[in-house]
Short mmCIF file of C-alpha atoms in Angstrom, two decimals:
data_model
loop_
_atom_site.label_atom_id
_atom_site.label_comp_id
_atom_site.label_asym_id
_atom_site.label_seq_id
_atom_site.Cartn_x
_atom_site.Cartn_y
_atom_site.Cartn_z
CA MET A 1 89.24 -49.51 -128.46
CA HIS A 2 90.03 -50.42 -132.05
CA VAL A 3 92.73 -52.84 -130.91
CA ALA A 4 90.31 -54.37 -128.40
CA ALA A 5 87.59 -54.67 -131.06
CA GLN A 6 90.06 -56.51 -133.30
CA ALA A 7 91.32 -58.72 -130.46
CA MET A 8 87.78 -59.85 -129.62
CA GLY A 9 87.33 -60.84 -133.26
CA LEU A 10 84.52 -58.52 -134.39
CA ARG A 11 83.47 -59.24 -137.97
CA PRO A 12 80.76 -58.27 -140.46
CA GLY A 13 77.44 -59.67 -139.29
CA ASP A 14 78.28 -59.25 -135.60
CA GLU A 15 76.24 -56.88 -133.45
CA VAL A 16 77.56 -54.85 -130.52
CA ILE A 17 75.19 -53.26 -128.02
CA VAL A 18 76.40 -49.77 -127.17
CA THR A 19 75.18 -46.53 -125.62
CA PRO A 20 74.25 -43.58 -127.86
CA ASN A 21 75.44 -41.18 -125.13
CA THR A 22 79.15 -41.15 -125.90
CA PHE A 23 81.74 -39.66 -128.19
CA VAL A 24 81.47 -41.10 -131.71
CA ALA A 25 84.74 -43.04 -131.27
CA THR A 26 82.94 -45.75 -129.28
CA SER A 27 80.85 -46.65 -132.33
CA LEU A 28 83.58 -46.00 -134.91
CA VAL A 29 85.69 -48.92 -133.69
CA ILE A 30 82.72 -51.25 -134.16
CA LEU A 31 82.06 -49.90 -137.65
CA LYS A 32 85.74 -50.18 -138.62
CA GLU A 33 85.52 -53.95 -138.16
CA GLY A 34 82.32 -54.18 -140.21
CA ALA A 35 80.14 -54.97 -137.20
CA THR A 36 76.85 -53.23 -136.40
CA PRO A 37 76.30 -50.91 -133.41
CA VAL A 38 72.95 -51.58 -131.72
CA TYR A 39 71.93 -48.70 -129.47
CA ALA A 40 70.40 -49.26 -126.03
CA ASP A 41 68.84 -46.39 -124.11
CA ILE A 42 70.20 -44.73 -120.97
CA ASP A 43 69.24 -44.44 -117.32
CA PRO A 44 67.95 -40.83 -117.00
CA LYS A 45 69.54 -40.47 -113.52
CA THR A 46 73.09 -41.63 -114.23
CA PHE A 47 73.09 -41.07 -118.04
CA ASN A 48 74.77 -44.48 -118.41
CA ILE A 49 73.53 -47.37 -120.53
CA ASP A 50 70.58 -49.08 -118.81
CA PRO A 51 71.08 -52.84 -118.29
CA LYS A 52 67.34 -53.45 -118.73
CA GLU A 53 67.54 -51.86 -122.17
CA VAL A 54 70.64 -53.90 -123.01
CA GLU A 55 68.79 -57.14 -122.30
CA LYS A 56 66.10 -56.17 -124.81
CA LYS A 57 68.66 -55.74 -127.59
CA VAL A 58 70.39 -59.14 -127.40
CA THR A 59 69.98 -61.31 -130.51
CA GLY A 60 71.70 -64.36 -131.92
CA ARG A 61 74.11 -62.03 -133.71
CA THR A 62 75.21 -60.13 -130.59
CA LYS A 63 78.92 -60.51 -129.95
CA ALA A 64 79.68 -57.90 -127.30
CA ILE A 65 78.46 -55.10 -125.05
CA PHE A 66 80.37 -51.81 -125.02
CA VAL A 67 79.62 -49.75 -121.91
CA VAL A 68 80.75 -46.16 -121.32
CA HIS A 69 81.24 -44.80 -117.80
CA TYR A 70 79.76 -41.40 -118.58
CA GLY A 71 81.12 -38.36 -116.79
CA GLY A 72 83.18 -40.36 -114.29
CA GLN A 73 80.44 -42.56 -112.79
CA MET A 74 80.52 -46.25 -113.62
CA VAL A 75 77.75 -48.22 -115.27
CA ASP A 76 75.75 -50.65 -113.10
CA MET A 77 78.13 -53.47 -113.98
CA ASP A 78 76.73 -56.49 -112.11
CA PRO A 79 73.63 -56.86 -114.30
CA ILE A 80 75.72 -56.11 -117.41
CA MET A 81 78.06 -58.99 -116.56
CA GLU A 82 75.11 -61.26 -115.79
CA ILE A 83 73.68 -60.57 -119.26
CA ALA A 84 77.10 -61.21 -120.79
CA ARG A 85 77.53 -64.55 -119.00
CA LYS A 86 73.98 -65.62 -119.85
CA HIS A 87 74.49 -65.01 -123.58
CA ASN A 88 78.25 -65.69 -123.83
CA LEU A 89 79.09 -62.08 -124.75
CA LEU A 90 82.27 -60.06 -124.36
CA VAL A 91 82.24 -56.77 -122.43
CA LEU A 92 84.34 -53.71 -123.18
CA GLU A 93 84.46 -50.85 -120.67
CA ASP A 94 85.08 -47.47 -122.28
CA CYS A 95 86.83 -45.82 -119.33
CA ALA A 96 87.78 -42.56 -121.06
CA HIS A 97 85.95 -40.56 -118.37
CA ALA A 98 86.69 -42.85 -115.45
CA PRO A 99 90.34 -43.51 -114.48
CA GLY A 100 90.17 -44.29 -110.77
CA ALA A 101 86.36 -44.48 -110.62
CA GLU A 102 84.89 -47.42 -108.69
CA TYR A 103 81.85 -49.68 -108.68
CA LYS A 104 81.30 -51.61 -105.43
CA GLY A 105 85.00 -51.19 -104.65
CA ARG A 106 86.20 -52.40 -108.07
CA LYS A 107 88.10 -50.06 -110.36
CA ALA A 108 86.93 -49.02 -113.81
CA GLY A 109 88.52 -51.29 -116.38
CA SER A 110 88.80 -54.30 -114.05
CA ILE A 111 85.36 -55.88 -114.52
CA GLY A 112 84.78 -56.40 -118.26
CA ASP A 113 86.96 -58.38 -120.66
CA PHE A 114 88.63 -55.14 -121.76
CA GLY A 115 89.04 -51.70 -120.24
CA CYS A 116 90.04 -48.86 -122.58
CA PHE A 117 91.35 -45.55 -121.24
CA SER A 118 91.97 -42.21 -122.95
CA PHE A 119 94.80 -39.87 -122.03
CA HIS A 120 93.61 -37.00 -124.22
CA SER A 121 94.40 -33.56 -122.82
CA LEU A 122 90.83 -33.05 -121.56
CA LYS A 123 90.77 -36.26 -119.51
CA ASN A 124 91.48 -36.70 -115.80
CA ILE A 125 95.10 -37.61 -116.59
CA THR A 126 96.96 -37.03 -119.84
CA THR A 127 100.04 -38.09 -121.80
CA LEU A 128 100.91 -34.85 -123.60
CA GLY A 129 97.59 -34.56 -125.36
CA GLU A 130 96.94 -38.02 -126.77
CA GLY A 131 97.42 -41.64 -125.74
CA GLY A 132 95.57 -44.57 -124.28
CA MET A 133 95.73 -47.84 -122.38
CA ILE A 134 94.05 -51.25 -122.51
CA THR A 135 93.48 -53.42 -119.44
CA THR A 136 92.37 -57.05 -119.46
CA ASN A 137 92.07 -59.87 -116.96
CA ASN A 138 92.34 -62.49 -119.72
CA ASP A 139 95.88 -63.62 -120.60
CA ASP A 140 94.60 -65.01 -123.91
CA TYR A 141 94.24 -61.45 -125.22
CA VAL A 142 97.63 -60.09 -124.15
CA GLU A 143 99.69 -61.31 -127.10
CA LYS A 144 96.94 -60.32 -129.55
CA ILE A 145 96.81 -56.79 -128.11
CA THR A 146 100.61 -56.50 -128.17
CA MET A 147 100.77 -57.51 -131.83
CA LEU A 148 97.79 -55.48 -133.03
CA ARG A 149 99.11 -52.25 -131.50
CA CYS A 150 102.42 -52.68 -133.34
CA MET A 151 101.72 -53.71 -136.94
CA ASN A 152 101.36 -57.45 -136.18
CA ASN A 153 105.02 -57.79 -135.22
CA LYS A 154 105.88 -60.71 -132.98
CA ASP A 155 109.14 -61.04 -131.10
CA TRP A 156 111.18 -64.21 -131.43
CA THR A 157 111.61 -65.27 -127.81
CA ASN A 158 112.55 -68.95 -128.09
CA GLN A 159 115.72 -68.72 -130.15
CA SER A 160 119.22 -69.32 -128.85
CA GLU A 161 120.51 -66.98 -131.56
CA TYR A 162 118.04 -64.13 -131.61
CA TRP A 163 119.12 -62.74 -134.99
CA LEU A 164 118.32 -65.92 -136.95
CA PRO A 165 116.46 -65.85 -139.21
CA SER A 166 115.31 -62.38 -138.05
CA HIS A 167 114.78 -60.70 -134.72
CA PHE A 168 111.02 -60.53 -135.24
CA ASP A 169 108.25 -62.19 -137.20
CA ASN A 170 104.98 -60.81 -138.61
CA ASP A 171 101.65 -62.62 -138.68
CA THR A 172 97.97 -61.79 -138.65
CA VAL A 173 95.93 -62.06 -135.47
CA ASP A 174 92.97 -64.28 -136.36
CA GLY A 175 93.05 -62.67 -139.81
CA LYS A 176 93.29 -59.11 -138.42
CA TRP A 177 95.93 -56.59 -139.51
CA GLY A 178 97.33 -54.34 -136.80
CA SER A 179 98.26 -50.65 -136.71
CA ASN A 180 100.99 -48.40 -135.34
CA TYR A 181 99.23 -47.39 -132.13
CA ARG A 182 102.30 -47.00 -129.93
CA MET A 183 102.75 -43.83 -127.92
CA ASN A 184 106.24 -42.45 -127.45
CA GLU A 185 108.56 -42.60 -124.45
CA CYS A 186 108.03 -38.97 -123.43
CA GLN A 187 104.28 -39.53 -123.35
CA ALA A 188 104.73 -42.66 -121.23
CA GLY A 189 106.95 -40.76 -118.78
CA VAL A 190 104.35 -38.01 -118.40
CA GLY A 191 101.65 -40.66 -117.98
CA ILE A 192 103.55 -42.34 -115.13
CA ALA A 193 103.93 -38.97 -113.37
CA GLN A 194 100.24 -38.21 -113.93
CA LEU A 195 99.25 -41.63 -112.61
CA ASP A 196 101.03 -40.81 -109.34
CA LYS A 197 98.82 -37.71 -109.06
CA LEU A 198 95.56 -39.34 -110.17
CA GLU A 199 94.07 -39.91 -106.74
CA MET A 200 94.83 -36.33 -105.67
CA LEU A 201 93.38 -34.91 -108.89
CA ASN A 202 90.26 -37.04 -108.60
CA GLU A 203 89.73 -36.08 -104.96
CA ARG A 204 89.85 -32.44 -105.99
CA ARG A 205 87.27 -33.08 -108.70
CA ILE A 206 85.04 -34.89 -106.20
CA TYR A 207 85.28 -31.94 -103.80
CA ASN A 208 84.45 -29.49 -106.58
CA GLY A 209 81.53 -31.59 -107.82
CA ARG A 210 79.98 -31.95 -104.40
CA TYR A 211 80.47 -28.25 -103.68
CA ILE A 212 78.49 -27.40 -106.80
CA THR A 213 75.82 -29.98 -105.97
CA GLU A 214 75.36 -28.48 -102.51
CA GLY A 215 75.20 -25.00 -103.99
CA ILE A 216 72.54 -25.70 -106.64
CA SER A 217 70.42 -28.29 -104.83
CA GLY A 218 66.83 -27.26 -104.24
CA ILE A 219 66.47 -25.03 -107.31
CA ARG A 220 63.13 -25.81 -108.90
CA GLY A 221 63.64 -27.28 -112.36
CA VAL A 222 67.41 -27.73 -112.00
CA THR A 223 68.74 -31.23 -111.31
CA PRO A 224 72.31 -31.58 -110.00
CA VAL A 225 74.49 -34.67 -110.48
CA TYR A 226 73.21 -37.91 -108.93
CA GLU A 227 75.85 -40.03 -107.22
CA ASP A 228 75.04 -43.75 -107.29
CA PRO A 229 75.80 -45.08 -103.78
CA ASN A 230 77.47 -48.12 -105.38
CA CYS A 231 79.94 -45.90 -107.21
CA LYS A 232 82.87 -43.58 -106.65
CA HIS A 233 82.11 -40.75 -109.08
CA ILE A 234 85.31 -38.98 -110.14
CA TYR A 235 83.63 -36.06 -111.95
CA HIS A 236 85.24 -35.95 -115.34
CA LEU A 237 82.10 -33.99 -116.20
CA TYR A 238 79.56 -32.13 -114.13
CA THR A 239 76.21 -32.48 -115.89
CA VAL A 240 73.31 -30.21 -114.94
CA CYS A 241 69.84 -31.10 -116.17
CA ILE A 242 67.02 -28.63 -116.80
CA GLU A 243 63.50 -29.94 -116.27
CA GLU A 244 61.57 -27.67 -118.60
CA LYS A 245 58.08 -28.20 -117.21
CA GLU A 246 59.20 -27.53 -113.63
CA LEU A 247 61.36 -24.53 -114.47
CA GLY A 248 59.01 -22.97 -117.00
CA ALA A 249 61.81 -22.42 -119.52
CA SER A 250 63.78 -24.57 -121.93
CA ARG A 251 67.35 -25.77 -121.54
CA ASP A 252 68.39 -23.59 -124.45
CA ASP A 253 66.77 -20.51 -122.93
CA PHE A 254 68.59 -21.30 -119.69
CA MET A 255 71.95 -21.61 -121.46
CA ARG A 256 71.49 -18.36 -123.38
CA VAL A 257 71.01 -16.38 -120.17
CA MET A 258 73.66 -18.30 -118.21
CA THR A 259 76.26 -17.73 -120.92
CA ARG A 260 75.45 -14.19 -122.06
CA GLU A 261 74.38 -12.61 -118.77
CA GLU A 262 76.09 -14.68 -116.07
CA GLY A 263 79.31 -15.51 -117.90
CA ILE A 264 79.15 -19.27 -117.22
CA GLN A 265 79.82 -21.35 -120.30
CA GLY A 266 78.10 -24.69 -120.81
CA ILE A 267 78.67 -27.38 -123.41
CA LEU A 268 76.59 -30.37 -124.50
CA HIS A 269 77.69 -34.04 -124.34
CA TYR A 270 76.67 -36.18 -126.30
CA GLN A 271 74.45 -36.06 -129.35
CA PRO A 272 73.04 -39.57 -129.86
CA THR A 273 75.52 -41.27 -132.19
CA TYR A 274 72.84 -42.52 -134.59
CA ASP A 275 71.84 -38.91 -135.30
CA PHE A 276 75.14 -38.10 -137.04
CA THR A 277 75.04 -37.82 -140.83
CA SER A 278 77.31 -40.85 -141.27
CA LEU A 279 75.02 -43.15 -139.27
CA LYS A 280 71.82 -41.75 -140.78
CA ARG A 281 73.28 -42.43 -144.23
CA MET A 282 73.72 -46.05 -143.15
CA GLY A 283 69.99 -46.26 -142.46
CA TYR A 284 69.76 -45.66 -138.71
CA PRO A 285 66.37 -44.08 -137.97
CA ALA A 286 65.63 -41.32 -135.47
CA HIS A 287 64.16 -41.91 -132.01
CA ILE A 288 65.88 -45.23 -131.30
CA CYS A 289 66.62 -44.17 -127.71
CA PRO A 290 64.07 -41.59 -126.54
CA LYS A 291 65.64 -41.08 -123.10
CA ALA A 292 69.03 -40.33 -124.63
CA GLU A 293 67.39 -37.90 -127.05
CA GLU A 294 65.46 -36.16 -124.27
CA PHE A 295 68.72 -35.94 -122.30
CA PHE A 296 70.79 -34.36 -125.07
CA TYR A 297 68.29 -32.19 -126.91
CA ARG A 298 66.23 -30.91 -123.98
CA ARG A 299 67.79 -31.53 -120.56
CA GLU A 300 71.55 -31.48 -120.14
CA PHE A 301 74.58 -29.24 -120.24
CA ASN A 302 78.04 -29.54 -118.72
CA ILE A 303 79.63 -26.76 -116.71
CA PRO A 304 83.36 -26.18 -116.16
CA MET A 305 84.93 -29.02 -114.15
CA HIS A 306 88.65 -29.51 -113.50
CA PRO A 307 90.96 -29.75 -110.47
CA ARG A 308 92.19 -26.16 -110.62
CA LEU A 309 88.83 -24.49 -110.07
CA THR A 310 89.17 -22.06 -107.19
CA LYS A 311 86.56 -21.32 -104.54
CA ASP A 312 85.78 -18.09 -106.40
CA ASP A 313 85.27 -20.10 -109.59
CA LEU A 314 82.96 -22.55 -107.84
CA ASP A 315 80.98 -19.77 -106.19
CA ALA A 316 80.64 -18.00 -109.55
CA ILE A 317 79.29 -21.19 -111.15
CA VAL A 318 76.77 -21.71 -108.35
CA ALA A 319 75.68 -18.08 -108.40
CA GLY A 320 75.41 -18.11 -112.20
CA ILE A 321 73.09 -21.13 -112.16
CA ARG A 322 70.99 -19.75 -109.32
CA ASN A 323 70.67 -16.32 -110.92
CA THR A 324 69.77 -17.81 -114.28
CA ALA A 325 67.04 -19.95 -112.75
CA LYS A 326 65.53 -16.82 -111.16
CA LYS A 327 65.67 -14.91 -114.42
CA VAL A 328 64.12 -17.53 -116.69
CA GLY A 329 61.89 -19.46 -114.27
CA LYS A 330 58.15 -18.92 -114.10
#
């Protein structure tokens, strides 16, 4: 994402509209280039950035929109692209959760100007723990990306004698200095093997996600994952939401019982980025995105989700959620 942010020419004074419901890395790459993240609230059903909220945030300083396909379900991309075309903005898809996910038959990373994928060990496919990939449909960015990921080096390709005066040159990319962001050959080999398995791994996640949804549907005050009919959700995460007023107990009360008495561990994703100390120190106020805050602080938790969950595991998760709801509900 940092390479993409440099390739699109982000500079101090530029604004980038971004979701608060994401790992901090999505905002860090904007900040690294001196631009300003502008947070737009989420859709409380999909937990993705809401296009209607994006439209409200566009100003004369807006340069780009960074969307994040949270949990494996893609953002509603058609209205995002309409906003981008209307205001001449660039679009970056953060696809860390969504390799192989689809929106109206189009793959994650194929719709915006850039698609950025993570191959961290917790993602749907990995390259020995770390790694990533950029996709783009715009040939104008290819050379920039290639140079920025490798210290601004540029191959000499038009010489009859390749060694004269040197076998490579070095230049800035629109004034930007690159980094050493190459992954090694072993990682690439693992990534190719993982890519061959991606569809199988995703199908297993989809089966597991839908099994859990069927098992916990109908519990008062417990909301299972919503699948947008326009999307192929590939279940990087399975996010359960607790509706406190309906259940008669808080999300935190629910998690205490579920973890300590039922043995099912939950984890929270993601604290609104502007609530971190670093962003607050920059002057970001609280309560910028009330739906995102309600989601993180009061509603959501993520349960175990990966392709190797057995039927016993899935049944234990379902039973743990059902039993907890009975214990804490009123």
